[in-house]
PDB file of C-alpha atoms in Angstrom:
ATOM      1  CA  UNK A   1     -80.482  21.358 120.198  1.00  0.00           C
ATOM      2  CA  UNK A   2     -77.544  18.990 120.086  1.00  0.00           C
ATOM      3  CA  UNK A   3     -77.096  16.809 117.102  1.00  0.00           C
ATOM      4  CA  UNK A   4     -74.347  13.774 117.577  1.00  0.00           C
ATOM      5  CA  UNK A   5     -73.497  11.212 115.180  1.00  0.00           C
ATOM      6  CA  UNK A   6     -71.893   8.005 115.701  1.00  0.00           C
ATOM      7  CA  UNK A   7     -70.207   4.485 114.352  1.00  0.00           C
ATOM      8  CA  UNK A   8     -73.123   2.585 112.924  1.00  0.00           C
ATOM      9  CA  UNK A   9     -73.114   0.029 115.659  1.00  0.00           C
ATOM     10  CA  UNK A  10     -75.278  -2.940 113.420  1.00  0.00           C
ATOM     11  CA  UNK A  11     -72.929  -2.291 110.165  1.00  0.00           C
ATOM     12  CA  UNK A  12     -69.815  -3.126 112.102  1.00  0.00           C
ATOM     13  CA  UNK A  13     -70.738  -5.890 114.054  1.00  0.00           C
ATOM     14  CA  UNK A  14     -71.634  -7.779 110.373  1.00  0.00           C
ATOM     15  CA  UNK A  15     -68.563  -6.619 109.171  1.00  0.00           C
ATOM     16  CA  UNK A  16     -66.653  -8.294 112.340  1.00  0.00           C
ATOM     17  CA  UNK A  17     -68.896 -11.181 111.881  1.00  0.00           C
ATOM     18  CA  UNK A  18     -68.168 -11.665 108.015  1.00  0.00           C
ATOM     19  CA  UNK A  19     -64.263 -11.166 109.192  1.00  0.00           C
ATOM     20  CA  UNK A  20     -64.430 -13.835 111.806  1.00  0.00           C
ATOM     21  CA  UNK A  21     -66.314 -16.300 109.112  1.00  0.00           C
ATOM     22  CA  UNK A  22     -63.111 -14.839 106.162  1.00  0.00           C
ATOM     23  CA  UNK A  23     -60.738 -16.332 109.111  1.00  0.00           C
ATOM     24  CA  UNK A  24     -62.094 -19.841 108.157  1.00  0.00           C
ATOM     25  CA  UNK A  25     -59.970 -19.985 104.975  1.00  0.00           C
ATOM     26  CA  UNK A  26     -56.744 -19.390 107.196  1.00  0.00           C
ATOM     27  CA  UNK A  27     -58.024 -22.555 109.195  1.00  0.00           C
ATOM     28  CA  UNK A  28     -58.508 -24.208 105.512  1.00  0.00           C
ATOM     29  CA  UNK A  29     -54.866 -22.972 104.841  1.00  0.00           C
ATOM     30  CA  UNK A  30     -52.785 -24.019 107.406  1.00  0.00           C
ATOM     31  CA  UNK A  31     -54.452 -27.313 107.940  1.00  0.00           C
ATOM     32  CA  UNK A  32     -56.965 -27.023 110.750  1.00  0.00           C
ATOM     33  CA  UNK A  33     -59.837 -27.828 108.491  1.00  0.00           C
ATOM     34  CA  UNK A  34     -59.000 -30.335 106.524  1.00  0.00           C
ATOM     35  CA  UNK A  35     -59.289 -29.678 102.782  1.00  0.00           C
ATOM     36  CA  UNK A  36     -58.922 -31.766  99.434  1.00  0.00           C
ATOM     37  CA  UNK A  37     -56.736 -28.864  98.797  1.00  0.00           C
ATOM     38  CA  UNK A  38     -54.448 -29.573 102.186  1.00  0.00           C
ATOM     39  CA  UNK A  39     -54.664 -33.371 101.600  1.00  0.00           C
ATOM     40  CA  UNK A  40     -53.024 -33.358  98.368  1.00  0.00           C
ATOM     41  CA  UNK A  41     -50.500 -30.337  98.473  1.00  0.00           C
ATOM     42  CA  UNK A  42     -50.082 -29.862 101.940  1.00  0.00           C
ATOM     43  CA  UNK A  43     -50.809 -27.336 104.487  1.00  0.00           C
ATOM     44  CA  UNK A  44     -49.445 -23.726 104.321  1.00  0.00           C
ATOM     45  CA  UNK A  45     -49.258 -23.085 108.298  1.00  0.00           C
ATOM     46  CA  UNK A  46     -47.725 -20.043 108.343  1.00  0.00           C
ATOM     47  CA  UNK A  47     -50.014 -18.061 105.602  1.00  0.00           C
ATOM     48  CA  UNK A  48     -52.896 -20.138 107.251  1.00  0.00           C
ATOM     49  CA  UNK A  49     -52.324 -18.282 110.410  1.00  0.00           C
ATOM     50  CA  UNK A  50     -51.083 -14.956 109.260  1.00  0.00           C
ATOM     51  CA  UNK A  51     -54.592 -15.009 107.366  1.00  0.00           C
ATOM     52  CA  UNK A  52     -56.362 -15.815 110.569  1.00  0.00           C
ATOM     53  CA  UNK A  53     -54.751 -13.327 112.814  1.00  0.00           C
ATOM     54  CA  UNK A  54     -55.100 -10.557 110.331  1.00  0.00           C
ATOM     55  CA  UNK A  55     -59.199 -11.459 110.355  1.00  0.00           C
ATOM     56  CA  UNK A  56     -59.405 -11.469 113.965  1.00  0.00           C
ATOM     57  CA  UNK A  57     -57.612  -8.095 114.270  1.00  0.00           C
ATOM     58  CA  UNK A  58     -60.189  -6.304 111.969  1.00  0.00           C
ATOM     59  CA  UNK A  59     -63.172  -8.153 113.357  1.00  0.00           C
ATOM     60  CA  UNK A  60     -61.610  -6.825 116.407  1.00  0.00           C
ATOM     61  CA  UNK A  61     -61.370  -3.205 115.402  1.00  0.00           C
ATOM     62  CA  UNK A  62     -64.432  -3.550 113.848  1.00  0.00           C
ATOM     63  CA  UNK A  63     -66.030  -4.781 117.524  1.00  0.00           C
ATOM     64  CA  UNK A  64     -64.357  -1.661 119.054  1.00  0.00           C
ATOM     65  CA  UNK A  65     -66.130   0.499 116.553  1.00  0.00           C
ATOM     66  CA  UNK A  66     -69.661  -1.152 117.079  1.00  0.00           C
ATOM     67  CA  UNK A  67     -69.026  -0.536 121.413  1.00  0.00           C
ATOM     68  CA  UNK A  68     -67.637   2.818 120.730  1.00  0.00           C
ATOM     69  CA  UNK A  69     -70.127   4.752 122.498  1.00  0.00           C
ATOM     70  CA  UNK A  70     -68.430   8.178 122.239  1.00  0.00           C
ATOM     71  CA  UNK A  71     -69.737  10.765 119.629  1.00  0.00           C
ATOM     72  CA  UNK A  72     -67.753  11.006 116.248  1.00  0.00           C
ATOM     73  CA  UNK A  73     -69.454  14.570 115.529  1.00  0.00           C
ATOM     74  CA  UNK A  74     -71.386  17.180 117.418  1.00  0.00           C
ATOM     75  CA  UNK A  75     -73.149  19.980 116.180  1.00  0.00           C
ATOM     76  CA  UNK A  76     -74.563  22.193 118.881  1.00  0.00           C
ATOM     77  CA  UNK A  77     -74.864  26.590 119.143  1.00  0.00           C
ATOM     78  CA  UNK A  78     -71.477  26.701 119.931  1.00  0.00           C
ATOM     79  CA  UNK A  79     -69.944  25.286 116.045  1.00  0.00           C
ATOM     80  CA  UNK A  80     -69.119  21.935 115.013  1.00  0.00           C
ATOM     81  CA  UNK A  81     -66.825  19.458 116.393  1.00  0.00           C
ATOM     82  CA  UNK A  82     -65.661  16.329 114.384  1.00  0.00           C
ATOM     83  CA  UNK A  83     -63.393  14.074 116.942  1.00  0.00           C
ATOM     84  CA  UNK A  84     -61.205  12.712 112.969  1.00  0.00           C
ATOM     85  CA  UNK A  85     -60.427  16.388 112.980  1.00  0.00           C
ATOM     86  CA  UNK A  86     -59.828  18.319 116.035  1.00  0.00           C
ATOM     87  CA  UNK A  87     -60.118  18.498 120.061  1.00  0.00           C
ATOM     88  CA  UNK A  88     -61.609  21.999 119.918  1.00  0.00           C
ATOM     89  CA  UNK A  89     -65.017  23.045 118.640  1.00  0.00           C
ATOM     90  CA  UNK A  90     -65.155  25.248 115.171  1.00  0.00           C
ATOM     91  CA  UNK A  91     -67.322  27.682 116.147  1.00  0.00           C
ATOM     92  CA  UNK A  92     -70.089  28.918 113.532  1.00  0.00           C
ATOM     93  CA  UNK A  93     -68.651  32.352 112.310  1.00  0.00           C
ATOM     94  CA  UNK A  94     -65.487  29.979 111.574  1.00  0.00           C
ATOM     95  CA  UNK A  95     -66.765  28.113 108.917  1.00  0.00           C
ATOM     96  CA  UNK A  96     -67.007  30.158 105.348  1.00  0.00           C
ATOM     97  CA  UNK A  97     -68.392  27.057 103.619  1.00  0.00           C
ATOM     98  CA  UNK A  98     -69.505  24.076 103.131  1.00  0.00           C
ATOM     99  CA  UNK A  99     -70.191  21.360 100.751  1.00  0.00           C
ATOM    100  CA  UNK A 100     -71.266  17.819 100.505  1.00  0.00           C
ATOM    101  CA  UNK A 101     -68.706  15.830  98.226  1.00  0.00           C
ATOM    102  CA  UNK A 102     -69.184  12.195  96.583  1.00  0.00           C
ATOM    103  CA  UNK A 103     -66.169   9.925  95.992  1.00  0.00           C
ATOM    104  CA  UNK A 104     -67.523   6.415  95.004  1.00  0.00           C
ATOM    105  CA  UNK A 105     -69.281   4.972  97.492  1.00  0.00           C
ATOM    106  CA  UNK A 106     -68.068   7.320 100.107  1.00  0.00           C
ATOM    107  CA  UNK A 107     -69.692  11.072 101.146  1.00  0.00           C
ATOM    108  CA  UNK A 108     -68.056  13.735 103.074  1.00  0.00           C
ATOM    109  CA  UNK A 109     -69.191  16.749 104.143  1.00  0.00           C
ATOM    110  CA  UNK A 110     -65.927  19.518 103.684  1.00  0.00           C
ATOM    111  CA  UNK A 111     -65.805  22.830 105.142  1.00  0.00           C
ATOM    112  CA  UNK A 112     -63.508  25.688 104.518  1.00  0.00           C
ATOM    113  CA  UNK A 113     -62.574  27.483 107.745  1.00  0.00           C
ATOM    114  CA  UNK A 114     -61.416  31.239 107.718  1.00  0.00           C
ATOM    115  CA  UNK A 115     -58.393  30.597 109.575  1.00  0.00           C
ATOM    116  CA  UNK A 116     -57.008  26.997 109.405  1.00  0.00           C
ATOM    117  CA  UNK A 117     -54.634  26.942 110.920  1.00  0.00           C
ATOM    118  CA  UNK A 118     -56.687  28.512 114.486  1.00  0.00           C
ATOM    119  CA  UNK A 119     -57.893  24.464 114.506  1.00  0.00           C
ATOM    120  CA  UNK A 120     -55.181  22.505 113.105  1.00  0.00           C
ATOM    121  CA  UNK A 121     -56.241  18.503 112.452  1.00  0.00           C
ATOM    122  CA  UNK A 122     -55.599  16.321 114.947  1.00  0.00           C
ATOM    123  CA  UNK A 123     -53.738  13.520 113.313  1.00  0.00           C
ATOM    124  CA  UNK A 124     -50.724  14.565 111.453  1.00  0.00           C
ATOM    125  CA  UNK A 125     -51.872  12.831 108.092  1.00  0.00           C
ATOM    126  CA  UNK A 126     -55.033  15.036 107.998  1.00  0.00           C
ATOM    127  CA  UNK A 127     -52.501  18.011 108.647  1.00  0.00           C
ATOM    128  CA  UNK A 128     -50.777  17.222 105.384  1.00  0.00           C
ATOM    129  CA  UNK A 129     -53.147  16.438 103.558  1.00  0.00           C
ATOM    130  CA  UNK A 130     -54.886  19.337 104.265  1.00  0.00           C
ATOM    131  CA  UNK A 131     -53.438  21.497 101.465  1.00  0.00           C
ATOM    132  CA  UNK A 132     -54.612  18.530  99.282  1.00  0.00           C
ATOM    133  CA  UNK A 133     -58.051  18.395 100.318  1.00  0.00           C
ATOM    134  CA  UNK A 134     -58.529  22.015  99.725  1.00  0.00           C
ATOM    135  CA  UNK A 135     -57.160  21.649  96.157  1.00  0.00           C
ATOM    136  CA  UNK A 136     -59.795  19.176  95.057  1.00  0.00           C
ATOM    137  CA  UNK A 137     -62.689  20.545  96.630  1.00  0.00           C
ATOM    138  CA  UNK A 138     -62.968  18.620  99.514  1.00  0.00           C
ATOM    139  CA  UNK A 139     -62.321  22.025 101.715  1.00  0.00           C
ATOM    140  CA  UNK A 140     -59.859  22.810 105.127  1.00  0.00           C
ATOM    141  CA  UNK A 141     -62.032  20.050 106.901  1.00  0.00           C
ATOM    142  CA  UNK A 142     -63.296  17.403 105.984  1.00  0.00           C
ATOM    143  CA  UNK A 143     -65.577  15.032 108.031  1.00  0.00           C
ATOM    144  CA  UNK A 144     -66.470  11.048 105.761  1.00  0.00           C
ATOM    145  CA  UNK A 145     -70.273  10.990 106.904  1.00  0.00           C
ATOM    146  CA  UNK A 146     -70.613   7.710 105.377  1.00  0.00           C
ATOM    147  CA  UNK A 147     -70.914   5.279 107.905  1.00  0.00           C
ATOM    148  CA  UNK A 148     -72.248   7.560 110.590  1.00  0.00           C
ATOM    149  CA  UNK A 149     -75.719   7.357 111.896  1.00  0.00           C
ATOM    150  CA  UNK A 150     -77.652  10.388 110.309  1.00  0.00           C
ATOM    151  CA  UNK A 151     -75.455  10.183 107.643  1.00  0.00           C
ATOM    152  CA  UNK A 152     -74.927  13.331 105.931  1.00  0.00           C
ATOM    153  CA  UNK A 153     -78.729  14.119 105.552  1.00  0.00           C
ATOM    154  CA  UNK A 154     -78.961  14.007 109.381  1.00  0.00           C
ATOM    155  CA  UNK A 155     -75.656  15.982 109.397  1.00  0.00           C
ATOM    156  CA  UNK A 156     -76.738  18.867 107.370  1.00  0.00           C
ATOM    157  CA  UNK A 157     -80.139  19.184 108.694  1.00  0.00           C
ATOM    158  CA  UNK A 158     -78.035  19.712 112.040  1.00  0.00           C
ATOM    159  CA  UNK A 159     -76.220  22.120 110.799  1.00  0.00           C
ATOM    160  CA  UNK A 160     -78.960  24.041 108.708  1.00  0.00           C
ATOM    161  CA  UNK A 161     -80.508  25.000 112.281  1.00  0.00           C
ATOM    162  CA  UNK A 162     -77.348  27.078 112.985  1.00  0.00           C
ATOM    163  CA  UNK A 163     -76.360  27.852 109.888  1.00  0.00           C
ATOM    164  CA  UNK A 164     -78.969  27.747 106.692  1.00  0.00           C
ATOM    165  CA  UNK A 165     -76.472  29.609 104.611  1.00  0.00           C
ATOM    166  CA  UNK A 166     -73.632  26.595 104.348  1.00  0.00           C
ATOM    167  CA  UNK A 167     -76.077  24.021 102.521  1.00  0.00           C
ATOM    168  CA  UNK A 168     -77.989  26.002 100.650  1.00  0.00           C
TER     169      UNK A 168
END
């Protein structure tokens, strides 16, 4: 069995949505749309458009995410592999522990590895904040399951069919 998990594709096409419909107050701003507001004190073109640009570039990232049709984890025989975290697969006998954690709204599943630095994070920021993460419980890796489909339920019963031991 081979478990993958990706970038909820309907939850980030609202969110670009609800940014494109935002970028109608930079339109309001700098004058497009004409406003009571505009009318009386003027037009702010330069906010206006900074406002609308910056909407359009997260609706765009946000569009990216939706199309992305590459997997953000897979759990298969061979270990775990989280693409936020490394190019190589963790194998099973790898992974000492594991733990769901809650931080507001958010839930990540962390996982202490035997020998962390055998699969180093990709991005540099994960790499120091590594130390960090194991500090406050969130373990050597840690994948954010909280906009993935699955989510961590999904995640977890993945990984229970390889390894029973990490969840409990």
């Amino acid at each position: 069995m081979v478990y993958e998990a990706f970038h909820l594709k309907r939850f980030n096409i609202v969110m670009a949505a609800l940014c494109a419909l935002l970028s109608i107050l930079g339109f309001c701003v700098n004058g497009v749309i004409p406003t009571a507001s505009t009318r009386d004190h003027g037009a702010s073109p330069l906010a206006g458009w900074i406002i609308v640009a910056v909407c359009f570039a997260v609706a765009a990232i946000f569009l990216r995410r939706a199309f992305d049709s590459r997997p953000l984890v897979r759990v298969d025989r061979n270990g775990l592999w989280a693409r936020s975290w490394s190019d190589a697969t963790v194998p099973w006998d790898q992974i000492t522990s594991a733990r769901r954690v809650r931080f507001r709204n958010q839930v990540s599943l962390g996982f202490d590895l035997k020998d962390p630095s055998a699969y180093p994070a990709r991005s540099p920021i994960n790499r120091w904040t590594s130390g960090l993460n194991r500090a406050t419980g969130y373990g050597t890796m840690s994948v954010n399951v909280t906009y993935m489909t699955g989510g961590a339920g999904g995640l977890i019963a993945a990984i229970r069919q390889f390894r029973p031991d990490l969840f409990g």
